[in-house]
Amino acid sequence: MSDPLWFDPALCLIGGQWTPPASGETLPLINPSDGSTLAQIARGGSADIDAAVRAADAALADDWGRMPAFERGRILTRLGRLVLDRVDDLAALEATDVGKPLTQARADAVALARYCEFYGGAADKVMGETIPYLDGYTVYTLREPHGVTGHIVPWNYPMQIIGRSVGAALTMGNACVLKPAEEACLTALAFAHLAQEAGLPAGALNVVPGLGAEAGAALTAHPGIHHISFTGSVATGSLVQAAAARNVVPVTLELGGKSPQLVFDDADLDAALPFLVNAGCQNAGQTCSASSRILVQRGVYDEVRTRMAAAYADLTVGPAPEDLRLGPLISDRQKTIVEGFLAKGADLTIAAQGVIVDHAPATGAYVRPTLFTDVPPDHPLARDEIFGPVQVLIPFDTEEEAVEIANSTDYGLVASIWTANGARQMRLAKRLRAGQVFINNYGAGGGVELPFGGIGKSGHGREKGFEALYGFSQLKTVAALHG
Ligand code: NDP
Protein backbone atom coordinates (compact mmCIF):
# COMPACT_ATOMS: atom_id res chain seq x y z
CA MET A 1 0.00 0.00 0.00
CA SER A 2 1.31 3.48 -0.85
CA ASP A 3 1.04 6.48 1.49
CA PRO A 4 -2.74 6.87 1.80
CA LEU A 5 -2.42 10.65 1.82
CA TRP A 6 -0.77 10.90 -1.59
CA PHE A 7 -2.26 14.35 -2.11
CA ASP A 8 -2.53 17.64 -0.22
CA PRO A 9 -5.95 17.53 1.54
CA ALA A 10 -6.01 21.28 2.20
CA LEU A 11 -6.73 22.22 -1.42
CA CYS A 12 -9.84 22.60 -3.59
CA LEU A 13 -10.01 21.41 -7.19
CA ILE A 14 -11.25 24.25 -9.38
CA GLY A 15 -10.94 24.26 -13.17
CA GLY A 16 -8.33 21.51 -13.11
CA GLN A 17 -6.07 23.34 -10.62
CA TRP A 18 -5.55 22.36 -6.99
CA THR A 19 -5.76 25.65 -5.14
CA PRO A 20 -6.01 26.82 -1.51
CA PRO A 21 -9.41 28.26 -0.56
CA ALA A 22 -9.86 32.01 -1.01
CA SER A 23 -10.10 32.40 2.79
CA GLY A 24 -6.71 30.72 3.25
CA GLU A 25 -8.33 28.91 6.18
CA THR A 26 -8.38 25.24 7.00
CA LEU A 27 -10.55 22.96 9.17
CA PRO A 28 -9.29 20.02 11.23
CA LEU A 29 -10.36 16.56 10.12
CA ILE A 30 -10.89 14.28 13.13
CA ASN A 31 -10.20 10.55 13.28
CA PRO A 32 -13.32 9.22 15.07
CA SER A 33 -11.51 6.07 16.24
CA ASP A 34 -9.35 8.06 18.68
CA GLY A 35 -10.27 11.75 18.38
CA SER A 36 -6.88 12.70 16.91
CA THR A 37 -6.50 15.25 14.12
CA LEU A 38 -5.93 13.45 10.83
CA ALA A 39 -5.33 16.36 8.53
CA GLN A 40 -6.30 19.93 7.75
CA ILE A 41 -8.81 20.41 4.95
CA ALA A 42 -9.74 23.51 2.97
CA ARG A 43 -12.44 25.76 4.41
CA GLY A 44 -14.01 26.56 1.06
CA GLY A 45 -16.60 29.32 0.90
CA SER A 46 -18.74 31.30 -1.50
CA ALA A 47 -15.79 32.69 -3.51
CA ASP A 48 -14.48 29.17 -4.15
CA ILE A 49 -17.95 27.90 -5.04
CA ASP A 50 -18.38 30.79 -7.46
CA ALA A 51 -15.03 30.01 -9.10
CA ALA A 52 -15.96 26.31 -9.29
CA VAL A 53 -19.32 27.04 -10.94
CA ARG A 54 -17.60 29.30 -13.49
CA ALA A 55 -15.00 26.62 -14.19
CA ALA A 56 -17.74 24.03 -14.70
CA ASP A 57 -19.54 26.38 -17.07
CA ALA A 58 -16.32 26.92 -19.02
CA ALA A 59 -15.79 23.14 -19.30
CA LEU A 60 -19.26 22.78 -20.83
CA ALA A 61 -18.41 25.44 -23.41
CA ASP A 62 -15.13 23.68 -24.16
CA ASP A 63 -13.93 20.07 -24.75
CA TRP A 64 -16.19 18.49 -22.13
CA GLY A 65 -19.37 19.93 -23.62
CA ARG A 66 -18.44 18.67 -27.09
CA MET A 67 -17.12 15.26 -26.12
CA PRO A 68 -19.01 12.31 -27.68
CA ALA A 69 -20.86 10.11 -25.21
CA PHE A 70 -18.62 7.09 -25.86
CA GLU A 71 -15.52 9.15 -24.99
CA ARG A 72 -17.10 10.19 -21.70
CA GLY A 73 -17.82 6.52 -21.12
CA ARG A 74 -14.18 5.62 -21.76
CA ILE A 75 -13.02 8.15 -19.17
CA LEU A 76 -15.42 6.76 -16.57
CA THR A 77 -14.38 3.20 -17.35
CA ARG A 78 -10.70 4.19 -16.99
CA LEU A 79 -11.57 5.89 -13.71
CA GLY A 80 -13.19 2.67 -12.48
CA ARG A 81 -9.96 0.81 -13.30
CA LEU A 82 -7.87 3.38 -11.39
CA VAL A 83 -10.22 3.11 -8.38
CA LEU A 84 -9.77 -0.67 -8.41
CA ASP A 85 -5.99 -0.26 -8.64
CA ARG A 86 -6.10 1.93 -5.50
CA VAL A 87 -8.77 0.00 -3.60
CA ASP A 88 -6.59 -0.60 -0.56
CA ASP A 89 -5.46 3.03 -0.38
CA LEU A 90 -9.02 4.29 -0.69
CA ALA A 91 -10.24 1.81 1.92
CA ALA A 92 -7.52 2.92 4.35
CA LEU A 93 -8.45 6.57 3.84
CA GLU A 94 -12.17 5.93 4.35
CA ALA A 95 -11.60 3.71 7.39
CA THR A 96 -9.56 6.39 9.11
CA ASP A 97 -11.73 9.30 8.07
CA VAL A 98 -15.21 7.80 8.63
CA GLY A 99 -14.34 5.18 11.25
CA LYS A 100 -15.53 2.29 9.06
CA PRO A 101 -14.17 -1.20 9.61
CA LEU A 102 -11.70 -1.88 6.79
CA THR A 103 -13.84 -4.58 5.18
CA GLN A 104 -16.75 -2.16 4.81
CA ALA A 105 -14.47 0.62 3.56
CA ARG A 106 -13.04 -1.75 0.96
CA ALA A 107 -16.54 -2.75 -0.16
CA ASP A 108 -17.37 0.94 -0.60
CA ALA A 109 -14.28 1.45 -2.78
CA VAL A 110 -15.23 -1.54 -4.92
CA ALA A 111 -18.76 -0.13 -5.23
CA LEU A 112 -17.31 3.20 -6.40
CA ALA A 113 -15.42 1.33 -9.12
CA ARG A 114 -18.63 -0.50 -10.09
CA TYR A 115 -20.49 2.82 -10.47
CA CYS A 116 -17.75 4.07 -12.79
CA GLU A 117 -17.86 0.83 -14.81
CA PHE A 118 -21.66 0.72 -14.97
CA TYR A 119 -22.04 4.35 -16.01
CA GLY A 120 -18.99 4.19 -18.29
CA GLY A 121 -20.68 1.37 -20.20
CA ALA A 122 -24.04 3.16 -20.23
CA ALA A 123 -22.78 6.52 -21.52
CA ASP A 124 -23.52 5.85 -25.21
CA LYS A 125 -26.70 3.87 -24.61
CA VAL A 126 -29.04 6.60 -23.40
CA MET A 127 -31.28 7.36 -26.36
CA GLY A 128 -34.22 9.54 -27.27
CA GLU A 129 -37.30 8.37 -29.17
CA THR A 130 -39.07 9.10 -32.39
CA ILE A 131 -42.73 9.87 -31.82
CA PRO A 132 -45.42 9.05 -34.40
CA TYR A 133 -47.24 12.34 -35.02
CA LEU A 134 -49.24 14.29 -37.60
CA ASP A 135 -48.64 13.81 -41.29
CA GLY A 136 -45.78 16.02 -42.45
CA TYR A 137 -43.92 16.03 -39.11
CA THR A 138 -40.94 14.15 -37.80
CA VAL A 139 -40.74 14.31 -34.02
CA TYR A 140 -37.95 13.04 -31.81
CA THR A 141 -36.55 13.57 -28.33
CA LEU A 142 -33.00 14.35 -27.20
CA ARG A 143 -31.55 13.65 -23.74
CA GLU A 144 -29.34 16.59 -22.81
CA PRO A 145 -27.34 17.38 -19.67
CA HIS A 146 -28.74 19.90 -17.19
CA GLY A 147 -25.47 21.84 -17.31
CA VAL A 148 -23.68 22.52 -14.03
CA THR A 149 -24.77 20.09 -11.31
CA GLY A 150 -24.20 20.55 -7.56
CA HIS A 151 -23.51 17.50 -5.39
CA ILE A 152 -23.73 17.67 -1.60
CA VAL A 153 -22.46 14.45 -0.11
CA PRO A 154 -22.66 13.34 3.55
CA TRP A 155 -20.04 11.58 5.64
CA ASN A 156 -21.54 8.10 5.99
CA TYR A 157 -20.80 6.60 2.53
CA PRO A 158 -18.76 9.22 0.68
CA MET A 159 -17.44 6.89 -2.01
CA GLN A 160 -20.73 5.19 -2.81
CA ILE A 161 -22.67 8.45 -2.89
CA ILE A 162 -20.08 10.17 -5.09
CA GLY A 163 -20.20 7.15 -7.41
CA ARG A 164 -23.94 7.19 -7.77
CA SER A 165 -24.41 10.95 -8.15
CA VAL A 166 -21.22 12.36 -9.70
CA GLY A 167 -20.75 9.18 -11.77
CA ALA A 168 -24.21 9.45 -13.33
CA ALA A 169 -24.01 13.23 -13.79
CA LEU A 170 -20.67 13.06 -15.63
CA THR A 171 -21.97 10.23 -17.79
CA MET A 172 -24.72 12.49 -19.09
CA GLY A 173 -22.22 15.26 -19.84
CA ASN A 174 -22.92 17.55 -16.89
CA ALA A 175 -20.07 19.46 -15.24
CA CYS A 176 -20.06 18.88 -11.48
CA VAL A 177 -19.32 20.92 -8.36
CA LEU A 178 -18.94 18.58 -5.40
CA LYS A 179 -19.16 19.69 -1.74
CA PRO A 180 -18.13 16.74 0.42
CA ALA A 181 -18.93 16.60 4.14
CA GLU A 182 -16.50 18.49 6.30
CA GLU A 183 -16.29 15.44 8.59
CA ALA A 184 -15.19 13.04 5.81
CA CYS A 185 -13.82 14.38 2.55
CA LEU A 186 -10.56 12.52 1.92
CA THR A 187 -11.91 9.99 -0.56
CA ALA A 188 -13.72 12.76 -2.46
CA LEU A 189 -10.36 14.46 -2.95
CA ALA A 190 -8.67 11.15 -3.83
CA PHE A 191 -11.43 10.42 -6.36
CA ALA A 192 -10.87 13.82 -8.00
CA HIS A 193 -7.14 13.10 -8.33
CA LEU A 194 -7.92 9.76 -9.97
CA ALA A 195 -10.45 11.46 -12.30
CA GLN A 196 -7.71 13.79 -13.49
CA GLU A 197 -5.43 10.80 -14.04
CA ALA A 198 -8.21 9.12 -16.05
CA GLY A 199 -8.25 12.10 -18.41
CA LEU A 200 -11.34 14.01 -17.22
CA PRO A 201 -11.01 17.50 -18.73
CA ALA A 202 -10.39 20.50 -16.47
CA GLY A 203 -13.57 21.87 -14.92
CA ALA A 204 -15.74 18.78 -15.54
CA LEU A 205 -15.35 17.93 -11.84
CA ASN A 206 -14.64 20.57 -9.20
CA VAL A 207 -14.37 19.84 -5.48
CA VAL A 208 -14.80 22.44 -2.74
CA PRO A 209 -14.61 21.08 0.82
CA GLY A 210 -15.88 23.28 3.64
CA LEU A 211 -18.71 23.78 6.09
CA GLY A 212 -22.28 23.01 5.06
CA ALA A 213 -23.53 26.40 6.21
CA GLU A 214 -20.83 28.13 4.14
CA ALA A 215 -19.73 26.16 1.05
CA GLY A 216 -22.88 23.99 0.97
CA ALA A 217 -25.30 26.90 1.30
CA ALA A 218 -23.33 28.91 -1.31
CA LEU A 219 -23.55 26.00 -3.74
CA THR A 220 -27.29 25.48 -3.36
CA ALA A 221 -28.01 29.23 -3.69
CA HIS A 222 -25.73 29.81 -6.69
CA PRO A 223 -27.71 30.95 -9.76
CA GLY A 224 -25.29 29.13 -12.07
CA ILE A 225 -26.27 25.68 -10.74
CA HIS A 226 -28.80 23.80 -12.88
CA HIS A 227 -29.48 20.69 -10.77
CA ILE A 228 -28.73 19.72 -7.16
CA SER A 229 -28.25 16.26 -5.74
CA PHE A 230 -28.35 16.14 -1.92
CA THR A 231 -28.05 13.26 0.53
CA GLY A 232 -28.38 13.95 4.25
CA SER A 233 -30.86 15.00 6.90
CA VAL A 234 -34.46 16.09 6.38
CA ALA A 235 -33.75 19.47 8.00
CA THR A 236 -30.86 20.31 5.67
CA GLY A 237 -32.62 18.73 2.69
CA SER A 238 -35.54 21.07 3.06
CA LEU A 239 -33.14 24.07 3.23
CA VAL A 240 -31.53 22.82 0.03
CA GLN A 241 -34.89 22.45 -1.67
CA ALA A 242 -35.92 25.96 -0.60
CA ALA A 243 -32.68 27.41 -1.98
CA ALA A 244 -33.16 25.49 -5.24
CA ALA A 245 -36.75 26.72 -5.48
CA ARG A 246 -35.55 30.33 -5.47
CA ASN A 247 -33.53 29.57 -8.63
CA VAL A 248 -36.22 27.18 -9.98
CA VAL A 249 -33.73 24.31 -10.12
CA PRO A 250 -34.58 20.58 -9.89
CA VAL A 251 -33.32 18.68 -6.86
CA THR A 252 -32.83 15.05 -5.97
CA LEU A 253 -33.15 14.53 -2.21
CA GLU A 254 -32.17 11.33 -0.40
CA LEU A 255 -32.98 11.87 3.26
CA GLY A 256 -32.73 8.58 5.06
CA GLY A 257 -35.48 6.55 6.69
CA LYS A 258 -36.83 4.25 9.34
CA SER A 259 -36.82 1.14 7.23
CA PRO A 260 -38.71 -1.93 8.49
CA GLN A 261 -38.19 -5.65 8.01
CA LEU A 262 -41.42 -7.68 8.34
CA VAL A 263 -40.88 -11.22 9.62
CA PHE A 264 -43.85 -13.56 9.31
CA ASP A 265 -44.41 -16.87 11.12
CA ASP A 266 -43.54 -18.84 7.97
CA ALA A 267 -40.21 -17.04 7.37
CA ASP A 268 -36.94 -18.91 6.95
CA LEU A 269 -35.35 -17.56 10.12
CA ASP A 270 -31.92 -19.04 9.40
CA ALA A 271 -31.83 -16.99 6.21
CA ALA A 272 -33.32 -13.89 7.81
CA LEU A 273 -31.24 -13.66 10.99
CA PRO A 274 -27.98 -12.25 9.58
CA PHE A 275 -29.92 -9.60 7.62
CA LEU A 276 -32.10 -8.61 10.57
CA VAL A 277 -29.04 -7.67 12.62
CA ASN A 278 -26.55 -6.54 9.98
CA ALA A 279 -28.97 -4.26 8.13
CA GLY A 280 -29.33 -2.24 11.34
CA CYS A 281 -25.73 -2.27 12.54
CA GLN A 282 -23.65 -2.04 9.37
CA ASN A 283 -21.57 1.17 9.38
CA ALA A 284 -22.59 1.52 13.05
CA GLY A 285 -26.18 2.13 11.94
CA GLN A 286 -25.20 5.28 10.04
CA THR A 287 -26.82 4.14 6.82
CA CYS A 288 -29.73 5.89 5.13
CA SER A 289 -31.30 2.51 4.37
CA ALA A 290 -30.49 1.02 7.81
CA SER A 291 -33.20 -1.33 9.02
CA SER A 292 -33.94 0.10 12.43
CA ARG A 293 -37.40 -1.49 12.89
CA ILE A 294 -37.92 -5.25 13.03
CA LEU A 295 -41.62 -6.17 12.95
CA VAL A 296 -42.19 -9.80 13.96
CA GLN A 297 -45.35 -11.91 13.93
CA ARG A 298 -46.22 -13.26 17.39
CA GLY A 299 -45.71 -16.95 16.51
CA VAL A 300 -41.94 -16.43 16.04
CA TYR A 301 -41.46 -13.27 18.12
CA ASP A 302 -39.74 -14.94 21.09
CA GLU A 303 -37.48 -16.99 18.86
CA VAL A 304 -36.45 -13.96 16.77
CA ARG A 305 -35.77 -11.90 19.90
CA THR A 306 -33.67 -14.68 21.45
CA ARG A 307 -31.69 -15.29 18.28
CA MET A 308 -31.12 -11.58 17.58
CA ALA A 309 -30.01 -11.10 21.18
CA ALA A 310 -27.45 -13.89 20.75
CA ALA A 311 -26.19 -12.25 17.55
CA TYR A 312 -25.81 -8.93 19.38
CA ALA A 313 -23.39 -10.56 21.80
CA ASP A 314 -21.03 -10.96 18.81
CA LEU A 315 -21.22 -7.31 17.82
CA THR A 316 -17.80 -6.03 18.85
CA VAL A 317 -17.07 -2.33 18.52
CA GLY A 318 -13.60 -0.82 18.24
CA PRO A 319 -11.08 1.17 16.19
CA ALA A 320 -11.70 1.00 12.44
CA PRO A 321 -8.28 -0.45 11.47
CA GLU A 322 -8.99 -3.50 13.67
CA ASP A 323 -11.83 -4.40 11.31
CA LEU A 324 -14.28 -5.50 13.99
CA ARG A 325 -18.04 -5.67 13.35
CA LEU A 326 -18.53 -1.98 14.13
CA GLY A 327 -16.29 1.06 14.27
CA PRO A 328 -16.97 4.32 16.09
CA LEU A 329 -19.65 6.80 15.04
CA ILE A 330 -18.47 9.62 12.79
CA SER A 331 -18.08 12.19 15.59
CA ASP A 332 -18.73 13.10 19.21
CA ARG A 333 -21.63 15.17 17.89
CA GLN A 334 -23.24 12.06 16.36
CA LYS A 335 -22.51 10.11 19.55
CA THR A 336 -24.40 12.74 21.54
CA ILE A 337 -27.38 12.44 19.15
CA VAL A 338 -27.47 8.65 19.51
CA GLU A 339 -27.03 8.76 23.29
CA GLY A 340 -29.96 11.17 23.39
CA PHE A 341 -32.11 8.54 21.68
CA LEU A 342 -30.87 5.84 24.05
CA ALA A 343 -31.94 8.05 26.93
CA LYS A 344 -35.41 8.34 25.37
CA GLY A 345 -35.55 4.53 25.55
CA ALA A 346 -35.16 4.50 29.35
CA ASP A 347 -38.80 3.37 29.65
CA LEU A 348 -38.20 0.41 27.29
CA THR A 349 -36.74 -3.07 27.73
CA ILE A 350 -33.28 -3.74 26.32
CA ALA A 351 -33.08 -7.24 24.79
CA ALA A 352 -29.34 -7.15 24.10
CA GLN A 353 -26.29 -4.97 23.63
CA GLY A 354 -23.00 -5.36 21.79
CA VAL A 355 -19.58 -4.87 23.34
CA ILE A 356 -17.06 -2.05 23.06
CA VAL A 357 -13.57 -3.59 23.23
CA ASP A 358 -11.65 -2.69 26.40
CA HIS A 359 -8.78 -1.03 24.60
CA ALA A 360 -11.01 1.29 22.51
CA PRO A 361 -9.66 4.81 23.16
CA ALA A 362 -11.88 6.83 25.49
CA THR A 363 -11.46 9.69 23.01
CA GLY A 364 -13.18 7.69 20.24
CA ALA A 365 -16.91 8.08 19.40
CA TYR A 366 -18.06 4.61 20.46
CA VAL A 367 -21.57 3.49 21.42
CA ARG A 368 -22.86 0.02 22.23
CA PRO A 369 -25.25 -1.46 19.67
CA THR A 370 -28.61 -1.79 21.40
CA LEU A 371 -31.70 -3.89 20.68
CA PHE A 372 -34.95 -2.82 22.33
CA THR A 373 -37.90 -5.20 22.57
CA ASP A 374 -41.70 -4.75 22.67
CA VAL A 375 -41.47 -1.19 21.48
CA PRO A 376 -44.78 0.61 20.87
CA PRO A 377 -44.95 1.68 17.20
CA ASP A 378 -45.55 5.31 18.17
CA HIS A 379 -42.50 5.52 20.48
CA PRO A 380 -39.82 8.01 19.28
CA LEU A 381 -37.35 5.13 18.93
CA ALA A 382 -39.77 3.44 16.53
CA ARG A 383 -40.53 6.56 14.50
CA ASP A 384 -37.44 8.78 14.29
CA GLU A 385 -34.23 8.20 12.37
CA ILE A 386 -31.50 7.58 14.96
CA PHE A 387 -28.49 7.04 12.68
CA GLY A 388 -26.71 4.81 15.15
CA PRO A 389 -26.65 1.06 15.95
CA VAL A 390 -30.07 0.95 17.60
CA GLN A 391 -32.89 -1.39 16.56
CA VAL A 392 -36.39 -1.91 17.89
CA LEU A 393 -38.43 -5.12 17.89
CA ILE A 394 -42.19 -4.65 17.42
CA PRO A 395 -44.64 -7.57 17.60
CA PHE A 396 -47.69 -7.85 15.33
CA ASP A 397 -50.55 -10.33 14.86
CA THR A 398 -51.94 -9.90 11.35
CA GLU A 399 -50.65 -8.92 7.93
CA GLU A 400 -52.93 -5.90 8.00
CA GLU A 401 -51.45 -4.72 11.29
CA ALA A 402 -47.91 -5.25 9.98
CA VAL A 403 -48.57 -3.05 6.94
CA GLU A 404 -50.16 -0.38 9.09
CA ILE A 405 -47.16 -0.24 11.44
CA ALA A 406 -44.64 -0.43 8.59
CA ASN A 407 -46.28 2.52 6.80
CA SER A 408 -46.80 4.61 9.94
CA THR A 409 -43.63 6.73 9.90
CA ASP A 410 -42.96 9.86 7.84
CA TYR A 411 -40.30 7.97 5.89
CA GLY A 412 -40.38 5.50 3.02
CA LEU A 413 -36.96 4.44 1.79
CA VAL A 414 -36.59 0.66 2.01
CA ALA A 415 -38.64 -2.28 3.37
CA SER A 416 -38.25 -6.02 3.38
CA ILE A 417 -40.66 -8.94 3.75
CA TRP A 418 -39.63 -12.33 5.12
CA THR A 419 -42.28 -14.92 4.25
CA ALA A 420 -42.65 -18.12 2.22
CA ASN A 421 -46.15 -17.09 1.10
CA GLY A 422 -45.88 -15.95 -2.53
CA ALA A 423 -49.23 -14.19 -2.62
CA ARG A 424 -48.32 -12.23 0.51
CA GLN A 425 -44.97 -11.29 -1.02
CA MET A 426 -46.72 -9.79 -4.06
CA ARG A 427 -49.43 -8.06 -1.99
CA LEU A 428 -47.02 -6.44 0.41
CA ALA A 429 -44.53 -5.42 -2.26
CA LYS A 430 -47.33 -3.21 -3.58
CA ARG A 431 -48.69 -2.01 -0.25
CA LEU A 432 -45.46 -1.07 1.51
CA ARG A 433 -44.59 2.61 1.26
CA ALA A 434 -40.95 2.50 0.20
CA GLY A 435 -38.74 3.24 -2.79
CA GLN A 436 -37.25 -0.26 -2.66
CA VAL A 437 -38.89 -3.46 -1.38
CA PHE A 438 -36.90 -6.64 -0.83
CA ILE A 439 -38.44 -10.11 -0.62
CA ASN A 440 -36.57 -12.62 1.53
CA ASN A 441 -33.42 -10.49 1.53
CA TYR A 442 -32.39 -6.99 2.51
CA GLY A 443 -30.52 -4.67 0.18
CA ALA A 444 -29.84 -7.21 -2.58
CA GLY A 445 -26.12 -6.64 -2.11
CA GLY A 446 -26.53 -2.90 -2.75
CA GLY A 447 -26.46 -3.34 -6.57
CA VAL A 448 -25.43 -0.22 -8.46
CA GLU A 449 -27.95 -1.25 -11.14
CA LEU A 450 -30.98 -0.84 -8.85
CA PRO A 451 -32.81 2.52 -8.81
CA PHE A 452 -32.83 3.95 -5.29
CA GLY A 453 -34.69 6.78 -3.57
CA GLY A 454 -37.48 7.60 -1.20
CA ILE A 455 -41.11 8.42 -0.65
CA GLY A 456 -42.38 11.03 1.82
CA LYS A 457 -39.68 12.47 4.12
CA SER A 458 -37.17 10.03 2.65
CA GLY A 459 -36.94 12.39 -0.29
CA HIS A 460 -37.66 12.33 -4.00
CA GLY A 461 -35.94 11.52 -7.26
CA ARG A 462 -34.01 8.34 -8.00
CA GLU A 463 -30.29 7.68 -8.13
CA LYS A 464 -28.43 4.50 -9.10
CA GLY A 465 -29.14 2.32 -12.10
CA PHE A 466 -30.17 3.61 -15.51
CA GLU A 467 -32.89 5.69 -13.87
CA ALA A 468 -30.27 8.12 -12.53
CA LEU A 469 -29.24 8.93 -16.09
CA TYR A 470 -32.75 10.23 -16.75
CA GLY A 471 -32.59 12.30 -13.57
CA PHE A 472 -29.26 13.84 -14.51
CA SER A 473 -30.53 14.83 -17.96
CA GLN A 474 -33.48 16.69 -19.41
CA LEU A 475 -35.65 15.81 -22.34
CA LYS A 476 -35.92 18.06 -25.38
CA THR A 477 -38.65 17.45 -27.98
CA VAL A 478 -37.82 18.36 -31.58
CA ALA A 479 -40.72 18.63 -34.04
CA ALA A 480 -39.79 19.19 -37.68
CA LEU A 481 -42.55 20.19 -40.12
CA HIS A 482 -41.39 19.14 -43.56
CA GLY A 483 -44.70 18.56 -45.34
P1 NDP B 1 -26.63 17.20 7.22
O1 NDP B 1 -27.83 16.88 6.44
O2 NDP B 1 -26.59 18.53 7.88
O3 NDP B 1 -25.32 17.12 6.27
C1 NDP B 1 -25.29 16.45 5.03
C2 NDP B 1 -24.49 17.28 4.03
O4 NDP B 1 -25.10 18.56 3.87
C3 NDP B 1 -23.06 17.56 4.46
O5 NDP B 1 -22.22 17.60 3.32
C4 NDP B 1 -23.18 18.95 5.06
O6 NDP B 1 -21.94 19.63 5.09
C5 NDP B 1 -24.15 19.60 4.11
N1 NDP B 1 -24.85 20.77 4.66
C6 NDP B 1 -25.07 21.09 5.95
N2 NDP B 1 -25.75 22.25 6.04
C7 NDP B 1 -25.97 22.67 4.77
C8 NDP B 1 -26.63 23.80 4.20
N3 NDP B 1 -27.19 24.76 4.95
N4 NDP B 1 -26.67 23.90 2.85
C9 NDP B 1 -26.13 22.95 2.07
N5 NDP B 1 -25.47 21.88 2.55
C10 NDP B 1 -25.40 21.73 3.88
O7 NDP B 1 -26.39 16.02 8.24
P2 NDP B 1 -25.46 15.96 9.54
O8 NDP B 1 -24.10 15.57 9.11
O9 NDP B 1 -25.56 17.23 10.33
O10 NDP B 1 -26.11 14.74 10.36
C11 NDP B 1 -27.28 14.96 11.14
C12 NDP B 1 -28.30 13.86 10.91
O11 NDP B 1 -28.64 13.79 9.53
C13 NDP B 1 -27.83 12.45 11.25
O12 NDP B 1 -28.01 12.14 12.58
C14 NDP B 1 -28.72 11.60 10.36
O13 NDP B 1 -29.95 11.38 10.99
C15 NDP B 1 -28.95 12.47 9.14
N6 NDP B 1 -28.07 12.06 8.01
C16 NDP B 1 -28.60 11.29 7.03
C17 NDP B 1 -27.82 10.86 5.99
C18 NDP B 1 -28.37 9.98 4.92
O14 NDP B 1 -27.61 9.26 4.27
N7 NDP B 1 -29.64 10.02 4.65
C19 NDP B 1 -26.39 11.20 5.90
C20 NDP B 1 -25.93 12.05 6.97
C21 NDP B 1 -26.75 12.44 7.98
P3 NDP B 1 -21.03 19.60 6.44
O15 NDP B 1 -21.06 18.19 6.94
O16 NDP B 1 -19.72 20.01 5.96
O17 NDP B 1 -21.68 20.54 7.40
Coordinates of C-alpha atoms and ligand atoms in Angstrom, one line a residue, residues 152-156 179-183 210-213 216-217 220 230-233 236 239-240 254-256 288 333-334 337 385-387, ligand 1:
I152 CA -23.7 17.7 -1.6
V153 CA -22.5 14.4 -0.1
P154 CA -22.7 13.3 3.6
W155 CA -20.0 11.6 5.6
N156 CA -21.5 8.1 6.0
K179 CA -19.2 19.7 -1.7
P180 CA -18.1 16.7 0.4
A181 CA -18.9 16.6 4.1
E182 CA -16.5 18.5 6.3
E183 CA -16.3 15.4 8.6
G210 CA -15.9 23.3 3.6
L211 CA -18.7 23.8 6.1
G212 CA -22.3 23.0 5.1
A213 CA -23.5 26.4 6.2
G216 CA -22.9 24.0 1.0
A217 CA -25.3 26.9 1.3
T220 CA -27.3 25.5 -3.4
F230 CA -28.3 16.1 -1.9
T231 CA -28.1 13.3 0.5
G232 CA -28.4 14.0 4.2
S233 CA -30.9 15.0 6.9
T236 CA -30.9 20.3 5.7
L239 CA -33.1 24.1 3.2
V240 CA -31.5 22.8 0.0
E254 CA -32.2 11.3 -0.4
L255 CA -33.0 11.9 3.3
G256 CA -32.7 8.6 5.1
C288 CA -29.7 5.9 5.1
R333 CA -21.6 15.2 17.9
Q334 CA -23.2 12.1 16.4
I337 CA -27.4 12.4 19.2
E385 CA -34.2 8.2 12.4
I386 CA -31.5 7.6 15.0
F387 CA -28.5 7.0 12.7
Ligands
NDP1 P1 -26.6 17.2 7.2 O1 -27.8 16.9 6.4 O2 -26.6 18.5 7.9 O3 -25.3 17.1 6.3 C1 -25.3 16.5 5.0 C2 -24.5 17.3 4.0 O4 -25.1 18.6 3.9 C3 -23.1 17.6 4.5 O5 -22.2 17.6 3.3 C4 -23.2 19.0 5.1 O6 -21.9 19.6 5.1 C5 -24.1 19.6 4.1 N1 -24.8 20.8 4.7 C6 -25.1 21.1 6.0 N2 -25.8 22.3 6.0 C7 -26.0 22.7 4.8 C8 -26.6 23.8 4.2 N3 -27.2 24.8 5.0 N4 -26.7 23.9 2.8 C9 -26.1 23.0 2.1 N5 -25.5 21.9 2.6 C10 -25.4 21.7 3.9 O7 -26.4 16.0 8.2 P2 -25.5 16.0 9.5 O8 -24.1 15.6 9.1 O9 -25.6 17.2 10.3 O10 -26.1 14.7 10.4 C11 -27.3 15.0 11.1 C12 -28.3 13.9 10.9 O11 -28.6 13.8 9.5 C13 -27.8 12.4 11.2 O12 -28.0 12.1 12.6 C14 -28.7 11.6 10.4 O13 -30.0 11.4 11.0 C15 -29.0 12.5 9.1 N6 -28.1 12.1 8.0 C16 -28.6 11.3 7.0 C17 -27.8 10.9 6.0 C18 -28.4 10.0 4.9 O14 -27.6 9.3 4.3 N7 -29.6 10.0 4.7 C19 -26.4 11.2 5.9 C20 -25.9 12.1 7.0 C21 -26.8 12.4 8.0 P3 -21.0 19.6 6.4 O15 -21.1 18.2 6.9 O16 -19.7 20.0 6.0 O17 -21.7 20.5 7.4

